[in-house]
Coordinates of C-alpha atoms in Angstrom, one line a residue:
X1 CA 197.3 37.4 1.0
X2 CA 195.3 36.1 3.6
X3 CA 197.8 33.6 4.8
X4 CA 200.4 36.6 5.1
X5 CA 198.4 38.6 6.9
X6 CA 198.2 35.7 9.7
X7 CA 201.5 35.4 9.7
X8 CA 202.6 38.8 9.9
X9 CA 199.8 39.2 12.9
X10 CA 201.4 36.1 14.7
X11 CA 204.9 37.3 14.3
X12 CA 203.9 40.7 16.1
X13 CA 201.7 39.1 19.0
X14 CA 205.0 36.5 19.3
X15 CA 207.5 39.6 19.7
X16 CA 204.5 41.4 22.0
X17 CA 205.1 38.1 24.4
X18 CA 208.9 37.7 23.9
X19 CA 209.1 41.3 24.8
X20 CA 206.4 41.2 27.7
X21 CA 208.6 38.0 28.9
X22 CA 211.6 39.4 29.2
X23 CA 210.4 42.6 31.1
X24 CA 208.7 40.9 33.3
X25 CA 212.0 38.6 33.7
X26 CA 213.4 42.0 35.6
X27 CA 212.8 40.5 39.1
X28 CA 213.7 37.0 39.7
X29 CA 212.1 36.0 43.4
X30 CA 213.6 32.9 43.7
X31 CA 214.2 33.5 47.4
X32 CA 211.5 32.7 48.5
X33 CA 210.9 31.7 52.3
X34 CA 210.4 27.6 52.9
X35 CA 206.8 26.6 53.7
X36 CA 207.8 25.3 56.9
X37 CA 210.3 28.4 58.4
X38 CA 209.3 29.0 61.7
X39 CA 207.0 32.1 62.3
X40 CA 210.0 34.0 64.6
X41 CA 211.9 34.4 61.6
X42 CA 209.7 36.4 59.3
X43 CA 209.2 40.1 59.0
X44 CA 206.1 41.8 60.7
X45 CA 206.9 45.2 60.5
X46 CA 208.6 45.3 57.1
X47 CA 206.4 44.4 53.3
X48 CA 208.4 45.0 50.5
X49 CA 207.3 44.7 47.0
X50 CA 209.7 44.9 43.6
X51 CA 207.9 45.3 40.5
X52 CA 204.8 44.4 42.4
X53 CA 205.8 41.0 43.5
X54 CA 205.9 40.0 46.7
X55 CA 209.5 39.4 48.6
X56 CA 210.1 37.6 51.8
X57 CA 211.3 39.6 54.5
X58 CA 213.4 38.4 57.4
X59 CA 213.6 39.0 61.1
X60 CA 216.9 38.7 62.1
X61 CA 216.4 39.7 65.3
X62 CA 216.6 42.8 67.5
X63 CA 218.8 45.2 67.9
X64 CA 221.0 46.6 71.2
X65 CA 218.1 49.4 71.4
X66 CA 215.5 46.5 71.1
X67 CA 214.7 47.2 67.6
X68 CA 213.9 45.2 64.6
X69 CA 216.8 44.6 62.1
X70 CA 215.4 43.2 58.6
X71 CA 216.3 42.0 55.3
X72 CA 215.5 40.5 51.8
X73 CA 217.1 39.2 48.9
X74 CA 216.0 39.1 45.3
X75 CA 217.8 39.2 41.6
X76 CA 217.3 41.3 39.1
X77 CA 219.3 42.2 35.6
X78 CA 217.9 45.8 35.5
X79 CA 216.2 48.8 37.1
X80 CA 213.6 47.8 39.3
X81 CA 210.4 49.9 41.4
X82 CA 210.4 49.0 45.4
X83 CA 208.1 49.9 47.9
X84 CA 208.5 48.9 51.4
X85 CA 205.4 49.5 53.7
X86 CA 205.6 49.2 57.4
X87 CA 203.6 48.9 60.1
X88 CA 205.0 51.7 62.2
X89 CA 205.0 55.4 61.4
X90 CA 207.8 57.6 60.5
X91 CA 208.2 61.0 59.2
X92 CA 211.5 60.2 57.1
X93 CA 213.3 58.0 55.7
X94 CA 217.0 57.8 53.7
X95 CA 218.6 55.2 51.5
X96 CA 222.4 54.2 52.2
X97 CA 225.1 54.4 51.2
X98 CA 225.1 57.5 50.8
X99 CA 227.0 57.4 47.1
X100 CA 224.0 55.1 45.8
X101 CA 222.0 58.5 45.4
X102 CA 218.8 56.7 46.0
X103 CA 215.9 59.4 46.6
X104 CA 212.6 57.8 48.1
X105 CA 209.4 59.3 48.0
X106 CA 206.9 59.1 51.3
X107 CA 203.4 58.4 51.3
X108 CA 201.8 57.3 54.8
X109 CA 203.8 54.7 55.6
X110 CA 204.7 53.4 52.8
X111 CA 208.1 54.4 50.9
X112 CA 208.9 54.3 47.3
X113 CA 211.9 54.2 45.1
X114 CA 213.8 53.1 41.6
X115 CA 217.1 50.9 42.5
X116 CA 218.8 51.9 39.1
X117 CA 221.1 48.6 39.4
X118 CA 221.7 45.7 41.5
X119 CA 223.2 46.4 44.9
X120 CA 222.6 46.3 49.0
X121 CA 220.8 49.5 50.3
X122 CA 220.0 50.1 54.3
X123 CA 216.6 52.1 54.6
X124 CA 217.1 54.4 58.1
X125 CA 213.9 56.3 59.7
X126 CA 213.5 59.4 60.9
X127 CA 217.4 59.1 60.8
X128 CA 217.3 57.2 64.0
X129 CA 220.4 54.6 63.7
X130 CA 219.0 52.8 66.6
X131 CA 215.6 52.0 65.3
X132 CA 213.9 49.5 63.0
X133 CA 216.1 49.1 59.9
X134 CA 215.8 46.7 56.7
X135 CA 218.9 46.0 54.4
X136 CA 217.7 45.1 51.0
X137 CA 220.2 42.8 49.1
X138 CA 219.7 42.9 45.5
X139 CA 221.9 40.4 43.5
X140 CA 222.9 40.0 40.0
X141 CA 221.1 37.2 38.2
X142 CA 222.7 33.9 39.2
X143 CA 223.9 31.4 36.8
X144 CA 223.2 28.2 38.4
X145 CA 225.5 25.3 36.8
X146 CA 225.7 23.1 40.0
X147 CA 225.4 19.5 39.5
X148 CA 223.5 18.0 42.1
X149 CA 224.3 14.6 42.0
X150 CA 228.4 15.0 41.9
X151 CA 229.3 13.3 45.1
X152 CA 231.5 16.3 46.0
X153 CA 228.8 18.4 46.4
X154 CA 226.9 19.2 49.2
X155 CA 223.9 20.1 48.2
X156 CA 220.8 21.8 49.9
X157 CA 217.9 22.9 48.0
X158 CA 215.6 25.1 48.9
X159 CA 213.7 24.2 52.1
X160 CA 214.4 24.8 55.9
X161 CA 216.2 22.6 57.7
X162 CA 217.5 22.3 61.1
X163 CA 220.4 21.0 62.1
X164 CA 220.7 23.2 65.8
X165 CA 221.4 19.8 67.6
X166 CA 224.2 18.7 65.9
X167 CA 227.4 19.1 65.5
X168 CA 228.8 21.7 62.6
X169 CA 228.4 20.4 59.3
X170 CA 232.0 20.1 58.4
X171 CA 233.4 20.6 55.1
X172 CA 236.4 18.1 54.1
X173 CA 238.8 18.9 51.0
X174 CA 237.7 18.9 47.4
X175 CA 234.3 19.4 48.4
X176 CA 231.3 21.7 47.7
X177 CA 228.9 22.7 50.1
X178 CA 226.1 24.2 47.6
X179 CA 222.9 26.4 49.4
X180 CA 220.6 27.2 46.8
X181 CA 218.0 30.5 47.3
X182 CA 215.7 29.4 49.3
X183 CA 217.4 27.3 51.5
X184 CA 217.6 27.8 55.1
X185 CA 220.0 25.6 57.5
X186 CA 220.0 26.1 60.8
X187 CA 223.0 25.1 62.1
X188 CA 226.5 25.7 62.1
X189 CA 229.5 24.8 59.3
X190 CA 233.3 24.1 59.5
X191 CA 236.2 23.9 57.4
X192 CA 239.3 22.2 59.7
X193 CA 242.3 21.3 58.3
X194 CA 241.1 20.9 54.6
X195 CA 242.0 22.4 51.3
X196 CA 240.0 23.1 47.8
X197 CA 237.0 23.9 49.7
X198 CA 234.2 25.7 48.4
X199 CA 230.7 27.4 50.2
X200 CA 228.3 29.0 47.4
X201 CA 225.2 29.4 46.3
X202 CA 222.5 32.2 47.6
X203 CA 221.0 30.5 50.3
X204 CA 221.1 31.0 54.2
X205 CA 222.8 29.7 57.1
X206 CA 220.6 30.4 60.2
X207 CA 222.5 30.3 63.7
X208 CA 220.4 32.2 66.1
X209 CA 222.0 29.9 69.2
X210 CA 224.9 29.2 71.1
X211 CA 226.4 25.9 72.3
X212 CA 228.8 24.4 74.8
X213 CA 229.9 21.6 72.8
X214 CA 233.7 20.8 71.8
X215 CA 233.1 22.9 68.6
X216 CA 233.1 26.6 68.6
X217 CA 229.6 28.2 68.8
X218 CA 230.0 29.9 65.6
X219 CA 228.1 30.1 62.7
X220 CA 231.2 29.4 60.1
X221 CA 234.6 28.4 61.2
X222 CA 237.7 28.1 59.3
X223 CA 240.9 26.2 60.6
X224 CA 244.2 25.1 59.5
X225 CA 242.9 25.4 56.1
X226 CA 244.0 26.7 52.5
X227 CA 242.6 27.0 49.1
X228 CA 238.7 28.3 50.4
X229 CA 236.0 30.2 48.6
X230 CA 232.6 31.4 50.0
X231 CA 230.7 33.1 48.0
X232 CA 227.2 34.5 47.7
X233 CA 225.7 33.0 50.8
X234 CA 223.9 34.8 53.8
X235 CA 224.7 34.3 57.3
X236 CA 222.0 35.2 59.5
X237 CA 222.9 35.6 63.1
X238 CA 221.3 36.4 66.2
X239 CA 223.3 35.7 69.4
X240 CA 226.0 37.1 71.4
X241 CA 228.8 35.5 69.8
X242 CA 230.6 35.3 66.8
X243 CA 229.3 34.9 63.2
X244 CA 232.1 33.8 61.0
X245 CA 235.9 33.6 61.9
X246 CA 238.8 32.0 60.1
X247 CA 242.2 31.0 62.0
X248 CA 245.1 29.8 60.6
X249 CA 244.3 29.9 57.6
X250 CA 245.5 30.8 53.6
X251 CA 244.5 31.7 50.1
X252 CA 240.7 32.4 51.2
X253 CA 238.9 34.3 49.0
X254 CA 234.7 35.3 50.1
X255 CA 233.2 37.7 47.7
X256 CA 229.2 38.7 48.0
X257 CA 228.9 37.3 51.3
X258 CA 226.1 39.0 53.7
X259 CA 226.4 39.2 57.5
X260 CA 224.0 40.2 59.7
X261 CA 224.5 39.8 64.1
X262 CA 222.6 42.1 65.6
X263 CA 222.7 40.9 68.6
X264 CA 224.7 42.8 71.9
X265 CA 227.6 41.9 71.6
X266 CA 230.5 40.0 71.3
X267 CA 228.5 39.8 67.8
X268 CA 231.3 40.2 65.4
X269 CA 230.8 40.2 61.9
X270 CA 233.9 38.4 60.4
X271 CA 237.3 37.8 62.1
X272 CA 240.6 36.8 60.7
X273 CA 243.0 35.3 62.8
X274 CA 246.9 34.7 62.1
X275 CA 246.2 34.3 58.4
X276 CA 247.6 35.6 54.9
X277 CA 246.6 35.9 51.5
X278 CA 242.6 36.8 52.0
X279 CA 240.7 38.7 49.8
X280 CA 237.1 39.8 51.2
X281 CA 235.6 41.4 48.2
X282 CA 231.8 43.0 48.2
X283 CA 230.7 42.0 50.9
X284 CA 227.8 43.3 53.8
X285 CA 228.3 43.1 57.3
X286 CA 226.1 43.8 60.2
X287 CA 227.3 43.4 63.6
X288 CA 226.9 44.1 67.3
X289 CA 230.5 44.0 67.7
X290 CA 233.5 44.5 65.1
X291 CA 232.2 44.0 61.6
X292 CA 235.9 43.0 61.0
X293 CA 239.0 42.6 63.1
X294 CA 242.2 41.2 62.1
X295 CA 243.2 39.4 65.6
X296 CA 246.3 37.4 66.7
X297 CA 245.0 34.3 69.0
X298 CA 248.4 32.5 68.9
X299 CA 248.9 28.9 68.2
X300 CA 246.4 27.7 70.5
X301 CA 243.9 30.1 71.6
X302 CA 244.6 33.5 73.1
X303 CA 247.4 33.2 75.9
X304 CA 248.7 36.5 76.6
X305 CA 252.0 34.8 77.8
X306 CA 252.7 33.6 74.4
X307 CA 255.3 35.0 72.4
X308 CA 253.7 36.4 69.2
X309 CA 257.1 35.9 67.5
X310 CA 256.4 32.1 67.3
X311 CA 253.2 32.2 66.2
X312 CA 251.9 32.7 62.8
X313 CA 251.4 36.2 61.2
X314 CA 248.7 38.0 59.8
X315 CA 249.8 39.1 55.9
X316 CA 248.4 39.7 52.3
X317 CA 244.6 40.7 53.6
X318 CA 242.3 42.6 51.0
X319 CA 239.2 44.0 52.4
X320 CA 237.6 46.2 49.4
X321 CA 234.4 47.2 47.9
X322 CA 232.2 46.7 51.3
X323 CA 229.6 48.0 53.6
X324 CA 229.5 47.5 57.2
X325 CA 227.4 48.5 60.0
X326 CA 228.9 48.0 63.6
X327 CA 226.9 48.9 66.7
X328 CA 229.7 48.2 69.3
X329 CA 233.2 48.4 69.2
X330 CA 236.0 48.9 66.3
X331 CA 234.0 49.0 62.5
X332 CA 237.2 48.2 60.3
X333 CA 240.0 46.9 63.2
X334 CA 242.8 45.6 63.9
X335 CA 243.1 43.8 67.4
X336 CA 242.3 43.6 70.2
X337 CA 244.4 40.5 70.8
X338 CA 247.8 40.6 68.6
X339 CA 249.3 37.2 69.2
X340 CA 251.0 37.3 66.0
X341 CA 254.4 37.3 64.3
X342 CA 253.5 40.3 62.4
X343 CA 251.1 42.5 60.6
X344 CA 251.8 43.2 57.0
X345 CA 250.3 44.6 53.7
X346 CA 247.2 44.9 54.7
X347 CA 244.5 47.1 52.9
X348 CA 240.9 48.3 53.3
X349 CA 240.0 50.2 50.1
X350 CA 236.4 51.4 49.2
X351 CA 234.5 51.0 51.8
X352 CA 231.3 52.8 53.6
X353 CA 231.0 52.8 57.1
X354 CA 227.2 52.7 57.5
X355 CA 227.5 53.2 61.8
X356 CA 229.7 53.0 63.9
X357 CA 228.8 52.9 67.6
X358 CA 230.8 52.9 70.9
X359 CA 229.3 50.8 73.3
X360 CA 225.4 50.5 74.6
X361 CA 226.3 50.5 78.5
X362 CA 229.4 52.7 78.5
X363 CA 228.9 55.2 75.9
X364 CA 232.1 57.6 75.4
X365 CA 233.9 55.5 78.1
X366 CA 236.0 53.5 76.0
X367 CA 238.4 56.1 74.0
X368 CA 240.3 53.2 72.4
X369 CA 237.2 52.6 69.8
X370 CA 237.0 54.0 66.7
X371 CA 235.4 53.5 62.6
X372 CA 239.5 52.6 61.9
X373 CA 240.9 51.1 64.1
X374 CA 244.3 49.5 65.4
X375 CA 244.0 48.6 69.4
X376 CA 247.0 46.4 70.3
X377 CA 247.2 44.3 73.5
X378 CA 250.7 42.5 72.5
X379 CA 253.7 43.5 71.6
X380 CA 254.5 42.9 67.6
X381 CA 255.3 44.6 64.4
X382 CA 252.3 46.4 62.5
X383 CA 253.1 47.7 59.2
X384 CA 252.1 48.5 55.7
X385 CA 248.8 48.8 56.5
X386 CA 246.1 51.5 54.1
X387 CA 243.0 52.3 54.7
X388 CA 241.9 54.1 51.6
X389 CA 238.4 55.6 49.9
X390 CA 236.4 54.8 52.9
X391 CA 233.0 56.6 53.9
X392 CA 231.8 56.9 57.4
X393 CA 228.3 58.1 57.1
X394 CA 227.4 58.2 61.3
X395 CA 230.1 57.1 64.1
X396 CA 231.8 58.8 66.9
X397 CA 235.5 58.6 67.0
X398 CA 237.3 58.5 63.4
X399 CA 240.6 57.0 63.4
X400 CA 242.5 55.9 66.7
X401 CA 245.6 53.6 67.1
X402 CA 246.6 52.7 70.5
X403 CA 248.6 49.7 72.7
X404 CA 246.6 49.5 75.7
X405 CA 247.1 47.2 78.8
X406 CA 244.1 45.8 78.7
X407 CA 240.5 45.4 77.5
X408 CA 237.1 45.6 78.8
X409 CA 237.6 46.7 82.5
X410 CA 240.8 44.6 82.7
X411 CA 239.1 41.4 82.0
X412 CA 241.2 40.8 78.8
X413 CA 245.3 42.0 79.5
X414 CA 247.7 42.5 77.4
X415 CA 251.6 41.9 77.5
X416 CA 254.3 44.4 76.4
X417 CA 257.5 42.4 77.6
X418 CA 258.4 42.3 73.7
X419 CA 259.4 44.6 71.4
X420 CA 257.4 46.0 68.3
X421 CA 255.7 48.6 67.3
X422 CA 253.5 50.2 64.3
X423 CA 254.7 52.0 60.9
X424 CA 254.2 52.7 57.7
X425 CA 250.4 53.3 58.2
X426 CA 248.2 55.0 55.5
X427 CA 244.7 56.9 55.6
X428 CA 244.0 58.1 52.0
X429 CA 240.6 59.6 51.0
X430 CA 239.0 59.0 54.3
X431 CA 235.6 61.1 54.4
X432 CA 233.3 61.7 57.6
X433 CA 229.7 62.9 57.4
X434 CA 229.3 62.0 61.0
X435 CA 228.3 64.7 63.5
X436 CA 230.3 62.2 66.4
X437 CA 233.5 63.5 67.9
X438 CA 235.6 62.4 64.7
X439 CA 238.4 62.1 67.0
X440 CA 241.7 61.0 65.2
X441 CA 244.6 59.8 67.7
X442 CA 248.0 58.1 67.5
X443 CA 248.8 57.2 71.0
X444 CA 252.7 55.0 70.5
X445 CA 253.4 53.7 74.6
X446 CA 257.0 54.0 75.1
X447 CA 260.6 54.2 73.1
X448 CA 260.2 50.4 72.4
X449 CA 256.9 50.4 71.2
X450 CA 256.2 53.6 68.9
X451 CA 254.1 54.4 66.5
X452 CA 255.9 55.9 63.1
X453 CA 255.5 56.6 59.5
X454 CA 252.2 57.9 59.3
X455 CA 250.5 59.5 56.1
X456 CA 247.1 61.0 55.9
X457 CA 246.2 62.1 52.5
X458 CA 242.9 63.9 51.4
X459 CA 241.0 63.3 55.2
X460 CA 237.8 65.2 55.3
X461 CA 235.3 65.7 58.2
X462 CA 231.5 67.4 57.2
X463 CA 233.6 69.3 54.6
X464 CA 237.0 70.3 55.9
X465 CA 240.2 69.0 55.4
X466 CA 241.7 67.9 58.5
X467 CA 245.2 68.5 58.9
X468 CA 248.3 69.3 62.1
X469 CA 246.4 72.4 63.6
X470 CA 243.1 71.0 63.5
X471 CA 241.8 70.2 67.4
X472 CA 240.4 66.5 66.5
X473 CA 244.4 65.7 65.4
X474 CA 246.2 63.5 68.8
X475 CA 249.4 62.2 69.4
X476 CA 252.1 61.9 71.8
X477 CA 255.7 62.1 72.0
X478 CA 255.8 58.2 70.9
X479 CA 254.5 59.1 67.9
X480 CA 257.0 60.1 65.2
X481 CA 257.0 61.0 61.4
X482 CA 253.6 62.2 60.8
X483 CA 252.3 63.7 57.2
X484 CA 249.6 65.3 56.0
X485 CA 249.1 65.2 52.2
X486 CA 246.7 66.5 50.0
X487 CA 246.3 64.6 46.6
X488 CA 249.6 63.0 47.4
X489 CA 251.3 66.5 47.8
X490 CA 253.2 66.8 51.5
X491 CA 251.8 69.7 53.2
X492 CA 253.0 69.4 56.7
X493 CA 254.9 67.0 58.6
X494 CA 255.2 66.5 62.3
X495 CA 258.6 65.7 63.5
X496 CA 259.6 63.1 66.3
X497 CA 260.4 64.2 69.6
X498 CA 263.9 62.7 68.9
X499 CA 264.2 64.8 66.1
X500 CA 263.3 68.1 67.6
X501 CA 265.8 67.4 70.7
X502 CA 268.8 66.7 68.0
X503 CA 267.8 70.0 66.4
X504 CA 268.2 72.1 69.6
X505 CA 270.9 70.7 70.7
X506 CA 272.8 71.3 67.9
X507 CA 271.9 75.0 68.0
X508 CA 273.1 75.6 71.5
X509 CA 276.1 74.8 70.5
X510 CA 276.5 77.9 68.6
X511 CA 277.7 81.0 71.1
X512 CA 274.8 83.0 70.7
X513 CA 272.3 80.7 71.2
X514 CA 271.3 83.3 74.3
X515 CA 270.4 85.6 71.8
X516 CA 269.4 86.6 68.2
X517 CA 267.4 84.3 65.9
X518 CA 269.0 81.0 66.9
X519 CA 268.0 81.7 70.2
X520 CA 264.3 82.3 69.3
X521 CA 264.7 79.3 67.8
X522 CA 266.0 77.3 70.5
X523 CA 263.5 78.2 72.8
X524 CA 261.0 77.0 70.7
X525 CA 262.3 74.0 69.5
X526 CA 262.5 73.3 73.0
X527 CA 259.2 74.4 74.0
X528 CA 257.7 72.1 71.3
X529 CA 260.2 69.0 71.7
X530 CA 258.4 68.9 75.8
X531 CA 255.2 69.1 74.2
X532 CA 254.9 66.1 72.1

């Protein structure tokens, strides 16, 4: 009896630890800082705490208002507690997105709240977009299977190291490059004319320089390359340049891939060049400048007296399931330089819009900026292209698409001596919380280069469905074939100027077009046809 009694007694304390274990298992902090990171790159306004354990917080930098911009990284499998302390008071603070429904509670200045899942939240304070901000990155628990010792993998395990003096580590085919959590390299990395490349794990890579080498001053570059996943990693940037860019390339896929470049400007976030068949799939970006633009830089760098038509397109892109936060510029965009053959099938689903911002020096000057955004400098074909389920939460103008002579006070020009022009463009489910000017405008530039083909389907702003009649709706008489749907219902439908003209003419063709109804009508056709 006695000897059942023990064993009944160890079997419960055994489940007691197994249980204990596992809960305490929630949080897996295996991000931890290297010993040796340099003291600029930690955290000293931001403390943050899940489950009561300690997480590193990093400095990324400043912001264009000369703020701090934050963030951490841990893993968890479940729920899990957070408080972030500061050391700067506030009043308020909200958790974004939005559609995460994350309630904090306030106590001095320390905040508290329950992440229900794993996901990347943006703490705001005292709603001021321009202040200190920390993005929180929670991941789901990794499942580290990488073999260290396979000589196609490039391996770096946790630890800082520094590699700001030398050329970009360059990736060549068939290999791995493999940051665990925890590891920091400073330095840039390039993929140039490989395929079967691969950039994982949940480490960093640290560019907080430029350089005026032969190599681009980028953080990651992609060229001439095929067959290349990045996943999971961090980019931390903090210069006016840059962060990640791919030209020329196909058949990329990054997924779970966080960018922060808070620095002004010229800080994009991630830019595709003439490339086709990418897939960016949950991913975070921070930038100073377009979070995301879909460029044309030609065959060898932008030349605006190239010919887009012999240069290679831009096709097949998936942007989905992302946050982005842009200070400057164009948040989800398409351009500015459009040295490409064409634009096609090209989609940006489920997305929120943290901020968008205009421009630090020149606020409200530069009416070609916008949350979605096509801003063309050269003349090509842009079609098929959907924006669809997106969220901006704070921004100025909504939607704009344009064809501009230039950029930036003229220093950038543009060339219209070809044809092409924009169709077959979709804005479905768009929503606006923002209290900016939620401008939409669709500005075609002549007969040869028009914009057509437009559909907007379900586009709210603070509430109201915007629709023909609605003062923050633009175009002009090169735009032509514009709908307005709601739940894929046509409710009204703007006709061309072409269309209108045909229509009156035809009418005064009749003998009492002077009079009666058909003159009414006439009249007003023609009335409307010199409006648009």
């Amino acid at each position: 009896m006695k000897s059942f009694f023990t064993l009944l007694l160890t079997t419960i304390l055994s489940a007691f630890c197994i249980s204990f274990v596992a809960e305490a298992a929630i949080v897996i902090n295996d991000y931890t800082m290297p010993k040796d990171l340099p003291e600029k790159y930690k955290s000293s306004l931001f403390s943050v705490l899940v489950e009561g354990e300690v997480i590193d917080t990093y400095k990324v930098g400043l912001n264009a208002w000369n703020n701090e911009v934050a963030c951490c990284e841990f893993s968890s499998v479940d729920s899990v507690g957070i408080t972030v302390t500061t050391n700067f008071s506030f009043s308020s603070a909200r958790i974004l997105p939005r559609d995460a429904d994350i309630q904090c509670i306030i106590n001095g200045n320390h905040l508290t709240f329950t992440m229900p899942v794993p996901q990347n939240v943006t703490i705001i304070f005292d709603e001021d977009f321009h202040g200190n901000t920390l993005h929180i990155f929670a991941q789901q628990q990794k499942n580290n299977t990488i073999k260290k010792n396979d000589a196609n993998i490039i391996y770096f395990g946790p630890g800082y190291y520094d590699y700001s003096s030398l050329p970009p580590l360059q990736i060549e085919s068939g290999k791995i490059l493999y940051l665990d959590a925890g590891a920091v390299l400073r330095g840039r990395v390039l993929i140039s004319d490989a395929t079967d490349v691969k950039i994982c794990g949940h480490g960093i890579i640290l560019d907080d320089f430029t350089t005026s080498d032969e190599y681009d001053s980028v953080a990651l570059t992609l060229k001439n390359s095929n067959h290349v996943t990045i996943q999971d990693i961090t980019i931390l940037r903090n210069a006016a340049s840059w962060s990640a860019f791919m030209w020329k390339c196909g058949n990329i896929s990054v997924n779970n891939v966080k960018i922060i470049n808070p620095k002004y400007a010229c800080s994009d976030g991630f830019d595709i060049g003439n490339s086709h068949n990418v897939t960016f799939n949950h991913m975070f970006i921070r930038s100073c400048d377009d979070s995301i633009a879909i460029k044309g830089t030609g065959n060898y760098g932008y030349n605006v007296a190239e010919n887009p038509a012999i240069t290679q397109a831009n096709y097949a892109i998936s942007v989905c399931n992302t946050q982005v936060w842009c200070d400057t510029n164009n948040a989800l965009g398409i351009g500015a330089e459009t040295v490409a053959a064409y634009y096609d099938n090209i989609q940006f689903k489920n997305i929120d819009i943290l901020y968008n911002y205009d421009d630090l020096t020149y606020p409200d000057q530069f009416k070609e900026r916008s949350a979605l955004n096509i801003c063309a400098l050269n003349a090509t074909n842009i079609s098929n292209i959907t924006y669809e389920d997106i969220r901006l939460e704070k921004g100025k103008q909504l939607i704009s698409v344009t064809m501009p002579n230039d950029f930036w006070f003229g220093s950038m020009k543009g060339n219209w001596n070809w044809n092409g022009s924009f169709s077959r463009i979709t804005y479905r489910n768009i929503v606006s919380y923002s209290d900016g000017s939620n401008v939409i405008q669709l500005f075609g530039r002549d007969s040869r280069h028009t914009v057509s083909d437009i559909l907007f389907d379900n586009i709210k702003v603070n509430g109201s469905i915007i629709d023909l009649d609605s003062p923050l709706f633009k175009t002009n008489k090169y735009t032509k074939r514009v709908r307005f749907c709601r739940n894929g219902i046509i409710t009204q439908e703007k006709m061309d100027h072409s269309e209108l003209m045909f229509i009156m003419q035809h009418l005064s063709f009749r003998k009492d077009i002077k009079g009666g109804i058909n003159g009414f009508i006439a009249r007003g056709l023609m009335e409307l046809a010199m409006k648009i």
